[in-house]
Coordinates of C-alpha atoms in Angstrom, one line a residue:
M1 CA 2.3 83.8 6.9
N2 CA 1.4 82.9 3.0
H3 CA 2.3 85.1 -0.1
T4 CA 1.9 85.6 -3.5
P5 CA 3.9 86.8 -5.6
S6 CA 3.3 89.6 -8.2
A7 CA 4.8 89.8 -11.3
A8 CA 6.4 92.7 -10.2
A9 CA 8.0 91.0 -8.1
P10 CA 9.2 88.0 -9.5
E11 CA 10.4 85.1 -7.5
R12 CA 14.4 83.6 -7.6
T13 CA 15.5 80.5 -7.9
Q14 CA 18.7 78.7 -6.8
D15 CA 21.0 79.7 -9.7
G16 CA 19.7 84.0 -9.7
V17 CA 17.5 84.1 -12.5
H18 CA 14.2 85.5 -11.7
H19 CA 11.1 83.8 -13.0
F20 CA 6.9 85.2 -13.0
P21 CA 4.6 83.5 -11.4
G22 CA 1.9 85.7 -12.7
A23 CA 0.8 88.5 -13.6
S24 CA -1.4 91.1 -10.3
A25 CA -2.5 94.1 -10.1
R26 CA 1.3 95.3 -7.9
F27 CA 4.4 97.5 -10.2
S28 CA 6.8 97.4 -7.5
K29 CA 9.4 100.8 -6.7
R30 CA 12.2 98.5 -8.7
S31 CA 10.2 96.6 -11.3
A32 CA 9.3 101.2 -12.5
A33 CA 13.4 102.0 -12.3
A34 CA 13.9 98.3 -14.9
V35 CA 11.3 100.1 -17.3
L36 CA 12.4 103.7 -16.7
V37 CA 15.5 102.2 -18.0
C38 CA 14.6 100.2 -21.2
W39 CA 12.7 103.0 -22.0
L40 CA 16.1 105.6 -22.3
L41 CA 17.3 101.9 -24.9
V42 CA 14.4 102.5 -26.5
V43 CA 15.3 106.3 -27.4
F44 CA 18.6 106.0 -28.4
D45 CA 16.9 103.6 -31.0
G46 CA 14.5 106.3 -32.4
Y47 CA 18.0 108.6 -32.7
D48 CA 19.3 106.6 -34.6
L49 CA 17.0 106.3 -36.8
I50 CA 16.9 110.1 -37.2
V51 CA 20.5 110.3 -36.8
Y52 CA 21.5 109.4 -40.5
G53 CA 18.9 111.4 -41.9
T54 CA 20.7 114.4 -40.5
V55 CA 23.8 114.3 -41.4
Q56 CA 23.1 112.0 -44.7
S57 CA 23.3 116.1 -46.6
S58 CA 26.2 116.8 -44.7
L59 CA 28.1 113.2 -45.8
I60 CA 27.7 113.7 -49.4
T61 CA 29.1 117.3 -49.6
D62 CA 31.2 117.9 -47.1
T63 CA 32.7 114.8 -46.6
G64 CA 34.3 113.8 -50.1
W65 CA 33.1 110.1 -50.0
G66 CA 31.9 110.2 -53.1
L67 CA 28.3 109.4 -52.7
T68 CA 25.4 109.7 -54.9
K69 CA 21.8 110.4 -52.8
A70 CA 21.2 106.0 -53.6
T71 CA 24.7 105.2 -52.4
A72 CA 23.6 107.3 -49.8
G73 CA 20.6 105.2 -49.5
T74 CA 22.3 102.2 -49.5
V75 CA 24.4 103.4 -46.6
G76 CA 21.8 104.2 -44.6
S77 CA 20.1 101.3 -44.7
M78 CA 23.5 99.1 -43.5
A79 CA 22.3 99.8 -39.5
F80 CA 18.7 98.6 -40.7
L81 CA 19.4 95.6 -41.9
G82 CA 21.7 95.1 -38.0
M83 CA 18.5 96.0 -37.2
M84 CA 16.9 92.8 -38.4
I85 CA 20.3 91.1 -37.6
G86 CA 20.1 92.1 -33.8
A87 CA 15.9 91.4 -33.8
I88 CA 15.8 88.2 -35.0
F89 CA 18.8 86.8 -33.1
A90 CA 18.2 88.8 -29.9
G91 CA 14.3 87.9 -29.5
R92 CA 15.1 84.4 -29.8
M93 CA 18.5 84.4 -27.4
S94 CA 16.4 86.8 -25.1
D95 CA 14.4 83.6 -24.7
S96 CA 16.7 81.5 -23.6
W97 CA 19.8 83.7 -22.1
G98 CA 17.7 85.8 -20.4
R99 CA 16.1 89.6 -21.2
R100 CA 19.3 91.1 -18.8
R101 CA 22.3 89.6 -20.4
T102 CA 20.6 89.7 -23.8
I103 CA 19.7 93.7 -23.7
I104 CA 22.9 94.9 -21.5
A105 CA 25.2 92.7 -24.1
C106 CA 23.6 94.9 -27.8
A107 CA 23.6 98.5 -25.7
A108 CA 27.1 97.8 -24.4
L109 CA 27.8 96.9 -29.2
F110 CA 25.0 99.8 -30.2
S111 CA 27.0 102.3 -28.1
L112 CA 31.1 101.0 -28.9
F113 CA 30.3 100.6 -32.5
T114 CA 28.1 104.0 -32.7
I115 CA 31.3 106.4 -31.5
L116 CA 33.6 104.4 -34.0
C117 CA 31.3 106.3 -37.0
A118 CA 32.2 109.8 -35.9
F119 CA 35.7 107.9 -36.7
S120 CA 35.2 106.5 -40.2
P121 CA 37.4 107.6 -43.0
N122 CA 35.4 106.5 -45.9
A123 CA 32.1 105.4 -46.3
A124 CA 32.8 101.7 -46.5
V125 CA 34.1 101.8 -42.7
F126 CA 31.1 103.8 -41.5
G127 CA 28.7 101.9 -43.8
G128 CA 30.0 98.5 -41.8
L129 CA 30.0 99.9 -38.6
R130 CA 26.4 101.3 -38.8
L131 CA 25.7 97.5 -39.4
L132 CA 27.5 96.4 -36.3
A133 CA 25.8 99.2 -34.3
G134 CA 22.2 98.7 -36.2
I135 CA 23.0 94.6 -34.6
G136 CA 23.0 95.7 -31.1
L137 CA 20.1 98.2 -31.3
G138 CA 18.0 95.9 -33.1
G139 CA 18.2 93.3 -30.3
L140 CA 17.5 96.5 -27.8
V141 CA 13.5 96.6 -28.8
P142 CA 12.4 93.2 -29.1
S143 CA 14.0 92.2 -25.8
A144 CA 14.0 94.9 -23.8
N145 CA 9.8 94.7 -24.5
A146 CA 9.9 90.7 -24.1
L147 CA 11.0 92.0 -20.5
V148 CA 8.6 95.2 -19.6
A149 CA 5.7 92.6 -20.3
E150 CA 6.7 90.2 -17.8
L151 CA 7.4 93.1 -15.2
V152 CA 4.7 95.2 -16.0
P153 CA 0.7 93.3 -14.6
A154 CA -1.2 91.9 -17.4
K155 CA -3.8 94.3 -18.2
W156 CA -1.6 97.0 -18.3
R157 CA 0.8 95.7 -20.3
S158 CA -0.7 96.5 -23.6
T159 CA -1.0 100.3 -22.2
I160 CA 3.2 99.9 -21.0
A161 CA 4.1 98.0 -24.0
T162 CA 2.6 101.4 -26.2
L163 CA 4.1 104.3 -24.0
M164 CA 7.4 101.7 -24.4
M165 CA 8.1 103.2 -27.8
S166 CA 7.2 106.7 -27.1
G167 CA 10.6 106.6 -26.1
V168 CA 12.1 106.4 -30.3
P169 CA 9.9 109.4 -31.2
I170 CA 11.5 111.4 -28.8
G171 CA 15.2 110.3 -29.2
G172 CA 14.5 111.0 -32.9
S173 CA 13.7 114.4 -31.9
I174 CA 16.5 114.4 -29.8
A175 CA 18.2 113.8 -33.4
A176 CA 16.8 116.8 -34.6
L177 CA 16.7 119.4 -32.0
A178 CA 21.2 118.8 -31.3
G179 CA 21.4 118.6 -35.7
I180 CA 20.3 122.3 -35.6
P181 CA 23.1 123.5 -33.8
L182 CA 25.9 120.9 -33.9
I183 CA 25.8 119.9 -37.3
P184 CA 26.9 123.6 -38.4
A185 CA 29.1 124.6 -35.9
L186 CA 30.7 121.1 -34.9
G187 CA 30.3 118.9 -37.6
W188 CA 28.8 115.8 -38.6
P189 CA 30.7 113.3 -36.1
V190 CA 29.6 114.8 -33.1
M191 CA 26.1 113.6 -33.5
F192 CA 27.5 109.8 -33.4
L193 CA 29.4 111.4 -30.3
V194 CA 26.2 111.1 -28.0
A195 CA 26.2 107.0 -28.6
A196 CA 28.8 107.6 -25.1
V197 CA 25.8 108.2 -23.2
A198 CA 24.5 105.3 -24.1
L199 CA 27.9 103.5 -22.9
L200 CA 28.9 105.7 -19.7
V201 CA 25.3 105.8 -18.2
V202 CA 22.7 104.1 -19.9
V203 CA 24.5 100.6 -19.9
P204 CA 25.3 100.9 -16.6
L205 CA 22.1 102.0 -14.8
G206 CA 21.1 98.6 -16.6
M207 CA 22.9 96.2 -15.1
R208 CA 22.0 98.4 -11.5
F209 CA 18.3 97.5 -12.2
L210 CA 16.9 95.3 -14.9
P211 CA 16.2 92.0 -13.4
E212 CA 17.4 89.3 -14.9
T213 CA 14.4 87.0 -16.2
L214 CA 13.9 83.7 -18.1
P215 CA 9.6 82.8 -17.7
E216 CA 8.2 79.5 -16.5
T217 CA 6.9 77.3 -19.1
L218 CA 4.1 76.0 -16.5
P219 CA 0.9 75.5 -17.5
E220 CA -1.0 78.1 -15.2
T221 CA 2.1 80.5 -15.7
L222 CA 1.7 81.3 -19.2
P223 CA -1.3 84.2 -20.7
E224 CA -3.0 83.4 -23.3
T225 CA -1.5 82.4 -25.9
L226 CA -4.1 83.7 -29.0
P227 CA -7.4 85.7 -27.9
G228 CA -9.9 83.6 -27.0
T229 CA -7.1 80.4 -26.7
P230 CA -5.9 79.3 -23.4
P231 CA -2.8 78.1 -22.9
T232 CA -1.9 73.9 -22.4
A233 CA 0.3 72.1 -21.1
K234 CA 1.6 71.2 -25.0
D235 CA 1.7 75.0 -24.9
A236 CA 4.1 74.5 -21.9
K237 CA 5.7 72.1 -23.3
Q238 CA 7.0 73.4 -26.3
A239 CA 10.0 74.8 -26.4
A240 CA 11.2 78.4 -27.0
G241 CA 12.1 79.8 -30.9
F242 CA 10.8 79.5 -34.3
K243 CA 9.9 76.2 -35.4
S244 CA 7.5 76.8 -32.4
L245 CA 6.7 80.1 -33.5
L246 CA 5.9 79.5 -37.3
R247 CA 3.5 76.2 -36.8
A248 CA -0.1 76.2 -35.5
P249 CA -1.6 77.6 -33.6
Y250 CA 1.1 80.7 -34.5
L251 CA 1.8 80.1 -38.1
G252 CA -1.2 82.9 -39.3
M253 CA -0.6 85.3 -36.7
S254 CA 3.3 85.4 -36.6
L255 CA 2.9 85.8 -40.5
L256 CA 0.9 88.9 -41.4
F257 CA 2.5 90.3 -37.5
A258 CA 5.7 90.4 -39.2
I259 CA 4.2 91.4 -42.5
S260 CA 2.3 94.1 -41.3
T261 CA 5.6 95.2 -39.6
L262 CA 7.3 95.2 -42.5
V263 CA 4.9 97.5 -44.1
T264 CA 4.6 100.0 -40.7
L265 CA 8.3 99.9 -40.6
F266 CA 8.9 101.1 -45.0
A267 CA 7.0 103.9 -44.3
W268 CA 8.0 104.7 -41.2
Y269 CA 12.0 104.8 -41.6
G270 CA 11.9 106.0 -45.0
L271 CA 9.9 109.2 -43.2
G272 CA 13.0 109.3 -40.5
T273 CA 15.6 108.6 -42.9
W274 CA 14.9 111.4 -45.6
L275 CA 12.7 113.8 -44.8
P276 CA 15.2 116.0 -43.7
N277 CA 17.1 115.7 -47.4
L278 CA 13.8 115.5 -48.8
M279 CA 12.7 119.1 -47.5
Q280 CA 16.0 120.3 -48.6
L281 CA 15.2 119.3 -52.4
A282 CA 11.8 120.8 -52.1
G283 CA 13.7 123.9 -51.4
Y284 CA 14.1 124.2 -47.6
N285 CA 17.6 125.3 -45.6
L286 CA 18.8 122.6 -43.4
G287 CA 17.3 124.3 -40.1
S288 CA 13.7 124.3 -42.1
A289 CA 14.0 121.0 -43.0
L290 CA 15.2 119.9 -39.7
T291 CA 12.2 121.0 -38.2
F292 CA 9.9 118.8 -40.6
A293 CA 11.6 116.2 -38.7
L294 CA 10.8 117.3 -35.5
A295 CA 6.8 117.9 -36.4
L296 CA 7.5 114.3 -37.5
N297 CA 8.6 113.0 -34.4
L298 CA 6.7 115.0 -32.1
G299 CA 3.7 114.2 -33.9
A300 CA 4.7 110.2 -33.3
V301 CA 5.4 111.4 -29.4
V302 CA 1.7 112.4 -28.8
G303 CA 0.3 108.6 -31.3
S304 CA 2.4 107.2 -28.5
V305 CA 0.7 108.6 -25.6
A306 CA -3.1 108.5 -27.8
T307 CA -2.8 105.2 -29.5
A308 CA -1.8 103.9 -26.0
W309 CA -5.0 105.4 -24.5
A310 CA -7.0 104.1 -27.8
G311 CA -6.0 100.9 -27.5
T312 CA -6.9 100.1 -24.2
R313 CA -9.5 101.3 -24.0
F314 CA -10.9 100.0 -27.6
G315 CA -7.6 97.5 -28.6
P316 CA -4.7 97.4 -30.1
I317 CA -6.0 96.1 -33.5
P318 CA -8.6 97.8 -34.0
T319 CA -6.7 101.3 -33.2
A320 CA -3.7 100.4 -35.3
I321 CA -5.9 100.0 -38.1
A322 CA -7.0 103.0 -37.4
A323 CA -3.5 104.9 -37.0
A324 CA -2.5 103.2 -40.3
A325 CA -5.4 105.0 -42.2
V326 CA -4.6 108.3 -40.5
A327 CA -0.8 108.0 -42.1
A328 CA -2.0 107.2 -45.3
V329 CA -4.7 109.8 -45.6
A330 CA -1.6 112.1 -44.1
L331 CA 1.0 111.3 -46.4
A332 CA -1.2 111.5 -49.4
V333 CA -2.1 114.9 -48.3
L334 CA 1.4 115.4 -49.3
V335 CA 2.0 115.6 -52.4
A336 CA -0.4 117.8 -53.4
G337 CA 2.0 120.2 -52.2
P338 CA -0.1 122.3 -50.0
P339 CA 1.0 125.1 -47.8
V340 CA 3.3 125.3 -44.7
G341 CA 1.4 125.3 -42.0
L342 CA -0.4 122.6 -44.0
V343 CA 2.7 120.7 -43.9
Y344 CA 3.5 120.1 -40.3
V345 CA -0.2 119.8 -39.9
M346 CA 0.1 116.9 -42.4
L347 CA 3.7 115.2 -40.7
V348 CA 2.6 115.1 -37.4
L349 CA -0.5 113.3 -38.3
A350 CA 2.1 110.8 -40.5
G351 CA 3.9 110.6 -37.6
V352 CA 1.0 109.9 -35.4
G353 CA -0.1 106.9 -37.4
T354 CA 3.0 105.4 -38.8
H355 CA 4.2 105.2 -35.5
G356 CA 1.5 104.7 -33.3
T357 CA 0.1 101.8 -35.9
Q358 CA 4.3 100.3 -34.9
C359 CA 3.5 100.8 -31.6
L360 CA 0.2 98.9 -31.1
I361 CA 1.4 95.6 -33.3
I362 CA 4.2 95.4 -30.3
A363 CA 1.5 95.3 -27.9
A364 CA -1.0 93.2 -29.6
V365 CA 2.4 90.9 -30.0
A366 CA 3.6 91.1 -26.8
S367 CA 0.1 90.7 -25.4
H368 CA -0.6 87.2 -28.0
Y369 CA 2.1 85.1 -26.8
P370 CA 3.0 82.5 -24.3
A371 CA 6.0 84.4 -22.3
H372 CA 8.2 81.0 -23.5
L373 CA 7.3 82.7 -26.8
R374 CA 7.2 86.3 -26.7
G375 CA 10.8 87.2 -27.1
T376 CA 11.0 85.6 -29.8
A377 CA 7.7 86.4 -31.4
L378 CA 8.6 90.2 -31.1
G379 CA 11.9 89.4 -32.7
W380 CA 10.5 87.1 -35.1
A381 CA 7.9 90.2 -36.0
L382 CA 10.9 93.1 -35.3
G383 CA 13.1 91.1 -37.0
V384 CA 11.7 90.5 -41.1
G385 CA 10.3 94.3 -40.7
R386 CA 13.4 95.5 -40.8
I387 CA 13.3 94.5 -43.8
G388 CA 10.8 97.7 -44.6
A389 CA 13.2 99.3 -42.7
V390 CA 16.1 98.5 -44.9
A391 CA 14.0 99.3 -48.9
A392 CA 13.0 102.2 -47.4
P393 CA 16.6 104.5 -47.7
Q394 CA 17.5 102.2 -50.6
V395 CA 13.7 103.0 -52.6
G396 CA 13.7 106.4 -51.5
G397 CA 17.1 106.7 -52.6
L398 CA 16.3 104.5 -56.1
L399 CA 13.1 107.9 -56.9
L400 CA 15.0 110.3 -56.5
A401 CA 18.1 108.9 -58.8
A402 CA 15.1 107.5 -61.4
G403 CA 14.1 111.3 -61.7
L404 CA 10.5 110.9 -60.2
G405 CA 10.5 113.5 -57.6
V406 CA 10.4 114.1 -53.7
N407 CA 6.3 113.8 -54.5
S408 CA 7.5 109.6 -55.3
N409 CA 8.8 109.0 -51.7
F410 CA 5.7 110.1 -50.3
L411 CA 3.2 108.3 -52.6
A412 CA 5.6 104.7 -52.0
F413 CA 4.8 105.5 -47.8
A414 CA 1.7 106.5 -48.2
G415 CA 1.2 103.1 -50.1
A416 CA 3.2 101.3 -47.1
A417 CA 0.9 102.2 -45.3
A418 CA -2.6 102.0 -46.4
V419 CA -1.4 98.0 -47.1
A420 CA -0.2 98.1 -43.0
A421 CA -3.9 99.3 -42.6
I422 CA -5.3 96.0 -45.0
L423 CA -3.3 93.9 -43.4
L424 CA -4.3 94.4 -39.5
G425 CA -8.0 94.3 -41.1
A426 CA -6.9 90.5 -41.9
I427 CA -5.4 90.2 -37.9
G428 CA -8.9 91.8 -36.8
T429 CA -10.5 89.2 -38.6
K430 CA -8.5 86.3 -37.9
I431 CA -8.6 87.5 -34.2
K432 CA -12.9 87.2 -34.3
T433 CA -12.7 84.3 -35.9
A434 CA -11.0 82.5 -32.8
K435 CA -13.6 84.2 -30.3
I436 CA -16.5 83.0 -31.9
N437 CA -14.9 79.2 -32.6
T438 CA -13.8 79.3 -28.8
A439 CA -17.3 80.6 -27.8
N440 CA -19.2 78.2 -30.0
I441 CA -17.0 75.3 -29.2
Q442 CA -17.6 76.8 -24.8
S443 CA -21.2 76.3 -25.5
K444 CA -21.4 72.6 -27.3
N445 CA -19.2 71.4 -23.8
T446 CA -21.6 73.2 -21.5
T447 CA -24.7 72.7 -23.2
S448 CA -23.5 68.3 -23.7
V449 CA -22.5 68.7 -20.0
G450 CA -25.9 70.0 -19.0
A451 CA -27.6 66.7 -21.5
S452 CA -26.1 64.3 -19.6
N453 CA -26.8 65.5 -16.2
V454 CA -30.3 65.2 -17.2

C-alpha cells in the first residue's frame, strides 16, 4: 500500500533522525504533544521576563547588595545578554545538531542556573548566574519555533507559531500572580526556585515527546524562501548557517527582520523589566504595581490569540504593523497620566501590541525561509533582537537615575514601537515588490512560450 508521510509524521532514517518530506493537512497526536511541550518551554521564557521585575525592588532594598536603580538595570540586562548569545548560537546549532538535542540542552541549562540564582550571595554572582541561565533560555525559543514549524502543516504554520508565543505572557502572568503572595511571605529567592518545575517535569517530557529532526535540503522539500520566490536546486545545496543567511536573496529581509525584532523587544522587555518598579515610583504599592504587570501580560495573551487570527486572515506583516501602532499609541497615552481604569486599558493594549508584534515577526520569519535556514534565521532575528532586550533595562534605569521621571520610560518604549511599525512597513513593501517582480517574470515567460508556439 502506498503511503505519503505528512509533515506531522516525519520519516525516520537509519540514523534515527527524522526528516520532513513536505507539509500536508495531517497533524498527529504525537506531534500535538511535542508542540505542547515546546509551548510549556516558552512559558518559562515569559516567566523569566517578568520574574526579575517582580523581585527588583526587593533586591534593591532587602539584600544589602548596594544596588541602585542604574545598577539594578545592569543586572537585569545580564539575562537578556545571555539570551542574545543563546539565540544566535542555538538557532544555528539546531539546524546542524538537531532540534531535540538543542531544546533539551537549553532547557536544562536554564533551569539549573535559575535555581542557583536563589542562593546568590551578592549582585555579581547573581548577575553571572542570570547570564548563564539566559544563554539556555535564549536558545529555547528559536529552536522550539523551528521544530514546531516542521511539525505542523504548512497552512497552519503562521497561526501555530503565533499561538506558541502566547506562552510568554502566560508565563509572565504566572510570575506576577505568584509574586503578590510569595515575595512578602517567603522572600525573593522563592521566585527563582520555580525553575525546578522545568528541570524535573518539562525536561523529562521533552525527552519523551520531542522528535529529533534535521531538515532535508532537497528541492522538493523546501517551502518558499521568500513570498513569490520558489525554492531552487541552488537553495537546496546551500549549507545552513549565517553565511547563507546574510547574502542574496536573504540579506535585506534578514536585516529588516532583525532590527524590527530589536526595537520590538526593546519595548516589550523594557516594560516587563521596569513596569512594577515604575508603578511603585508613581505611588502604587507592590501589590497594585504587580497587578499592572498582570494587565500587561493578560493583554499579551489576548494579543497572541487575536494576532494569530488576524495574521492568518490579513497576513502576519500587515497585522504586525497595526499591532505596533496600537502599542505606540497606548504607551504614549500613559504619559498623560490618565485615570487608573484607563491605565489598565492602555497596559492591556500595550501588551496586545508589543507582544503581538513579536509573535507575528516570528511567524513571518518561520514562513519566509527554507527549512535548512529556518532555525538559523529565527536565531538571527531573536539574537540580534535581544540587543534591544539588553538595552531596555539599562536605558530605563539610566533615564530614572538622570531624574527624567517615569514618563521618560513610557516615551522611550512608545518610540520603539513606532519605529517597529515603520520597519515592518518596509518589510511589507519589499514583499509586495518581490511578488510583483515574480508575477512579471512569469507573465513574460508565458508570453515567450506562447509566441514560440505560434
